[in-house]
């Protein structure tokens, strides 16, 4: 069963992270303890500046012991290249354009968000050019 993403819906990530997309901007915000790691409480990324959306699903039995993430890459973003065993996941947690996916139950919503943002990047949303 495929899940749709409703524009403006805020998805809760891990440790106080949130992400939403209104059709023009992806907003990544941190509340609570997440602000200690990210520093900035909210970042709005214009869809026109997003070059790719990377998603790594949570892995592990049942709930996904190892967290996944969704990353919104912009021109000039630091590379998220693997730096050793587990390094990519560690770097993702400290990237201000990344939201950690809290478990496998949340994955369908994050996949739908990825698909919606990718459609906007390519200039089509529901078969029509985006605004």
Tab-separated table of C-alpha atoms in Angstrom:
chain	number	residue	atom	x	y	z
A	1	UNK	CA	0.000	0.000	0.000
A	2	UNK	CA	1.458	3.317	-1.116
A	3	UNK	CA	1.253	6.320	1.180
A	4	UNK	CA	0.708	9.852	-0.129
A	5	UNK	CA	2.276	12.920	1.438
A	6	UNK	CA	-0.074	15.834	2.119
A	7	UNK	CA	1.725	19.155	1.587
A	8	UNK	CA	2.498	20.883	4.871
A	9	UNK	CA	2.350	17.702	6.955
A	10	UNK	CA	5.058	17.709	9.608
A	11	UNK	CA	6.826	14.370	10.039
A	12	UNK	CA	8.507	13.634	13.351
A	13	UNK	CA	12.023	12.340	13.112
A	14	UNK	CA	14.223	10.975	15.855
A	15	UNK	CA	15.274	13.017	18.925
A	16	UNK	CA	13.130	16.097	18.352
A	17	UNK	CA	13.704	16.513	14.615
A	18	UNK	CA	10.851	17.465	12.273
A	19	UNK	CA	10.517	17.902	8.510
A	20	UNK	CA	7.765	19.274	6.291
A	21	UNK	CA	7.313	20.319	2.663
A	22	UNK	CA	4.820	22.954	1.502
A	23	UNK	CA	5.476	22.662	-2.236
A	24	UNK	CA	8.086	25.428	-2.263
A	25	UNK	CA	10.252	24.869	0.823
A	26	UNK	CA	11.470	21.872	2.799
A	27	UNK	CA	11.601	22.882	6.459
A	28	UNK	CA	13.895	20.977	8.819
A	29	UNK	CA	13.529	21.902	12.468
A	30	UNK	CA	14.854	20.739	15.796
A	31	UNK	CA	13.132	20.946	19.132
A	32	UNK	CA	14.328	19.929	22.541
A	33	UNK	CA	17.575	17.976	22.725
A	34	UNK	CA	18.083	17.979	18.937
A	35	UNK	CA	18.937	21.707	19.129
A	36	UNK	CA	22.061	20.836	21.140
A	37	UNK	CA	23.431	18.858	18.169
A	38	UNK	CA	22.166	20.966	15.257
A	39	UNK	CA	22.491	24.434	16.756
A	40	UNK	CA	19.903	25.981	14.461
A	41	UNK	CA	16.242	25.584	15.362
A	42	UNK	CA	14.795	25.782	11.822
A	43	UNK	CA	16.099	25.701	8.264
A	44	UNK	CA	13.988	26.351	5.161
A	45	UNK	CA	15.431	24.970	1.952
A	46	UNK	CA	13.896	26.238	-1.320
A	47	UNK	CA	12.990	23.274	-3.539
A	48	UNK	CA	14.826	25.022	-6.383
A	49	UNK	CA	18.078	24.619	-4.377
A	50	UNK	CA	17.655	20.887	-3.692
A	51	UNK	CA	19.749	18.748	-6.036
A	52	UNK	CA	18.808	15.334	-4.612
A	53	UNK	CA	16.942	13.560	-1.852
A	54	UNK	CA	18.772	10.631	-0.281
A	55	UNK	CA	16.966	8.161	1.946
A	56	UNK	CA	18.421	5.281	3.943
A	57	UNK	CA	15.723	3.103	5.525
A	58	UNK	CA	16.026	1.984	9.158
A	59	UNK	CA	17.496	-1.517	9.379
A	60	UNK	CA	17.272	-4.337	11.847
A	61	UNK	CA	14.578	-6.710	13.001
A	62	UNK	CA	11.040	-5.442	13.592
A	63	UNK	CA	11.405	-1.767	14.523
A	64	UNK	CA	14.700	-0.931	12.830
A	65	UNK	CA	17.406	-0.929	15.458
A	66	UNK	CA	19.729	1.096	13.241
A	67	UNK	CA	18.134	4.421	12.328
A	68	UNK	CA	17.528	5.543	8.800
A	69	UNK	CA	17.596	9.081	7.479
A	70	UNK	CA	16.384	11.425	4.760
A	71	UNK	CA	18.819	14.041	3.458
A	72	UNK	CA	18.088	17.032	1.250
A	73	UNK	CA	21.269	17.756	-0.713
A	74	UNK	CA	21.912	21.254	-2.019
A	75	UNK	CA	24.695	22.548	-4.245
A	76	UNK	CA	27.744	22.976	-2.048
A	77	UNK	CA	26.511	20.585	0.667
A	78	UNK	CA	29.299	18.598	2.284
A	79	UNK	CA	29.548	15.080	0.889
A	80	UNK	CA	27.848	12.402	2.976
A	81	UNK	CA	30.369	9.804	1.847
A	82	UNK	CA	30.945	6.836	4.117
A	83	UNK	CA	33.863	7.435	6.446
A	84	UNK	CA	34.126	3.890	7.774
A	85	UNK	CA	31.832	1.333	9.395
A	86	UNK	CA	28.759	3.193	10.562
A	87	UNK	CA	30.307	6.523	9.606
A	88	UNK	CA	27.599	7.597	7.172
A	89	UNK	CA	24.852	7.203	9.772
A	90	UNK	CA	26.925	9.088	12.335
A	91	UNK	CA	27.592	11.975	9.939
A	92	UNK	CA	23.918	12.092	8.964
A	93	UNK	CA	22.906	12.717	12.575
A	94	UNK	CA	24.965	15.928	12.593
A	95	UNK	CA	23.948	17.203	9.140
A	96	UNK	CA	21.504	20.138	9.307
A	97	UNK	CA	19.811	18.990	6.061
A	98	UNK	CA	19.097	15.512	7.435
A	99	UNK	CA	16.305	14.096	9.566
A	100	UNK	CA	16.720	10.726	11.239
A	101	UNK	CA	13.836	8.306	10.566
A	102	UNK	CA	12.640	6.988	13.941
A	103	UNK	CA	11.800	3.432	12.845
A	104	UNK	CA	10.247	1.198	10.215
A	105	UNK	CA	6.694	2.299	11.074
A	106	UNK	CA	7.503	5.863	9.966
A	107	UNK	CA	9.253	4.772	6.755
A	108	UNK	CA	6.178	4.910	4.416
A	109	UNK	CA	5.580	8.568	5.334
A	110	UNK	CA	9.220	9.484	4.700
A	111	UNK	CA	9.215	7.596	1.376
A	112	UNK	CA	6.115	9.563	0.342
A	113	UNK	CA	7.831	12.822	1.347
A	114	UNK	CA	10.890	11.854	-0.716
A	115	UNK	CA	8.732	11.067	-3.763
A	116	UNK	CA	6.811	14.356	-3.416
A	117	UNK	CA	9.980	16.448	-3.151
A	118	UNK	CA	11.568	14.590	-6.083
A	119	UNK	CA	8.500	15.357	-8.224
A	120	UNK	CA	8.806	19.031	-7.296
A	121	UNK	CA	12.539	18.998	-8.137
A	122	UNK	CA	11.820	17.515	-11.552
A	123	UNK	CA	9.154	20.181	-12.126
A	124	UNK	CA	6.085	17.988	-11.985
A	125	UNK	CA	3.641	17.438	-9.174
A	126	UNK	CA	0.469	15.584	-10.106
A	127	UNK	CA	1.334	15.981	-13.791
A	128	UNK	CA	1.463	19.796	-13.573
A	129	UNK	CA	4.510	22.048	-13.325
A	130	UNK	CA	5.136	23.210	-9.770
A	131	UNK	CA	4.819	26.847	-8.799
